[in-house]
Amino acid sequence: MIRRGMIVASYQLFSPIALSLPVLAPILSPLRVAGYDNHAKDTRMATTTNPRRAFRFHPLLWGAAAVLLLVPAAAMLLTAEVNWGAEDFAAMGLMLTVLCLCVETAWHWLADLSWRLIAVMLSVLVFLTVWAHLAVNLLD
């Protein structure tokens, strides 16, 4: 099990390599922790003494997932063309939960905004791919 302190320590260990070889810099740069400046020019402490960021819950993300789960329920009341069972709601709820956890994890662990956006877009792409495969029964 790798803890966050171990990742920061490994980044400090490989920092001279990342600086000398530009090829490794993009690979190791997402391991930076927000509030921890490894390449500071002066010897003063960074803005925070704790390199770990506090976990911040994003209620809008989870609220949007709940609203997305309620859309088929509302559609079932309005039209007979939408016919979801309990297993459909459970599967979509599980998929939305995994998606939200991936987004929260990416937003918490990755310090660079570009890597965060890449991780979120990849999570959404995987979610949409699995959803499309389940919609046309390719995974039977």
mmCIF file of C-alpha atoms in Angstrom, residues 18-93:
data_model
loop_
_atom_site.group_PDB
_atom_site.id
_atom_site.type_symbol
_atom_site.label_atom_id
_atom_site.label_comp_id
_atom_site.label_asym_id
_atom_site.label_seq_id
_atom_site.Cartn_x
_atom_site.Cartn_y
_atom_site.Cartn_z
ATOM 1 C CA ALA A 18 13.299 14.874 -13.737
ATOM 2 C CA LEU A 19 15.140 18.173 -13.951
ATOM 3 C CA SER A 20 18.019 16.737 -15.965
ATOM 4 C CA LEU A 21 15.883 14.652 -18.341
ATOM 5 C CA PRO A 22 12.964 16.630 -19.790
ATOM 6 C CA VAL A 23 11.307 13.388 -20.897
ATOM 7 C CA LEU A 24 10.676 12.315 -17.287
ATOM 8 C CA ALA A 25 9.429 15.692 -16.060
ATOM 9 C CA PRO A 26 5.839 15.294 -17.377
ATOM 10 C CA ILE A 27 5.650 11.786 -15.941
ATOM 11 C CA LEU A 28 6.775 12.759 -12.453
ATOM 12 C CA SER A 29 5.162 16.206 -12.281
ATOM 13 C CA PRO A 30 1.626 14.960 -11.415
ATOM 14 C CA LEU A 31 3.064 13.478 -8.243
ATOM 15 C CA ARG A 32 3.485 16.976 -6.848
ATOM 16 C CA VAL A 33 1.189 17.756 -3.970
ATOM 17 C CA ALA A 34 -0.604 21.090 -3.842
ATOM 18 C CA GLY A 35 1.032 23.372 -1.292
ATOM 19 C CA TYR A 36 4.349 21.548 -1.588
ATOM 20 C CA ASP A 37 6.917 23.389 -3.694
ATOM 21 C CA ASN A 38 9.863 21.140 -4.461
ATOM 22 C CA HIS A 39 11.528 23.629 -6.795
ATOM 23 C CA ALA A 40 11.345 26.742 -4.621
ATOM 24 C CA LYS A 41 14.156 29.198 -5.206
ATOM 25 C CA ASP A 42 14.409 30.340 -1.608
ATOM 26 C CA THR A 43 14.793 28.155 1.451
ATOM 27 C CA ARG A 44 11.657 29.330 3.230
ATOM 28 C CA MET A 45 8.799 26.941 3.834
ATOM 29 C CA ALA A 46 5.996 26.655 1.334
ATOM 30 C CA THR A 47 2.574 28.086 2.108
ATOM 31 C CA THR A 48 1.527 25.017 4.069
ATOM 32 C CA THR A 49 3.526 22.832 6.386
ATOM 33 C CA ASN A 50 1.401 19.777 5.687
ATOM 34 C CA PRO A 51 1.876 18.524 2.114
ATOM 35 C CA ARG A 52 -1.479 16.731 2.208
ATOM 36 C CA ARG A 53 -4.500 18.644 1.090
ATOM 37 C CA ALA A 54 -7.637 18.213 3.113
ATOM 38 C CA PHE A 55 -10.275 16.187 1.322
ATOM 39 C CA ARG A 56 -13.003 18.458 0.036
ATOM 40 C CA PHE A 57 -16.386 16.930 -0.694
ATOM 41 C CA HIS A 58 -18.034 18.296 -3.866
ATOM 42 C CA PRO A 59 -21.794 18.217 -3.234
ATOM 43 C CA LEU A 60 -22.659 19.599 -6.689
ATOM 44 C CA LEU A 61 -21.007 16.592 -8.315
ATOM 45 C CA TRP A 62 -22.940 14.109 -6.198
ATOM 46 C CA GLY A 63 -26.143 16.134 -6.579
ATOM 47 C CA ALA A 64 -25.777 16.070 -10.364
ATOM 48 C CA ALA A 65 -25.314 12.295 -10.210
ATOM 49 C CA ALA A 66 -28.496 11.963 -8.141
ATOM 50 C CA VAL A 67 -30.424 14.122 -10.619
ATOM 51 C CA LEU A 68 -29.129 11.984 -13.495
ATOM 52 C CA LEU A 69 -30.402 8.914 -11.674
ATOM 53 C CA LEU A 70 -33.816 10.535 -11.197
ATOM 54 C CA VAL A 71 -34.245 11.366 -14.903
ATOM 55 C CA PRO A 72 -35.252 7.803 -15.934
ATOM 56 C CA ALA A 73 -37.600 7.576 -12.940
ATOM 57 C CA ALA A 74 -39.356 10.761 -14.048
ATOM 58 C CA ALA A 75 -39.420 9.544 -17.651
ATOM 59 C CA MET A 76 -41.070 6.296 -16.544
ATOM 60 C CA LEU A 77 -43.915 8.340 -15.055
ATOM 61 C CA LEU A 78 -44.405 10.339 -18.253
ATOM 62 C CA THR A 79 -44.079 7.709 -20.961
ATOM 63 C CA ALA A 80 -44.330 3.959 -21.362
ATOM 64 C CA GLU A 81 -41.254 3.815 -23.607
ATOM 65 C CA VAL A 82 -38.880 4.023 -20.644
ATOM 66 C CA ASN A 83 -39.035 0.811 -18.648
ATOM 67 C CA TRP A 84 -36.275 0.487 -16.077
ATOM 68 C CA GLY A 85 -36.226 -2.184 -13.417
ATOM 69 C CA ALA A 86 -34.530 -2.196 -10.039
ATOM 70 C CA GLU A 87 -31.398 -3.776 -11.529
ATOM 71 C CA ASP A 88 -31.139 -0.944 -14.076
ATOM 72 C CA PHE A 89 -31.270 1.684 -11.344
ATOM 73 C CA ALA A 90 -28.758 -0.287 -9.262
ATOM 74 C CA ALA A 91 -26.349 -0.601 -12.202
ATOM 75 C CA MET A 92 -26.602 3.087 -13.097
ATOM 76 C CA GLY A 93 -26.266 4.057 -9.432
#
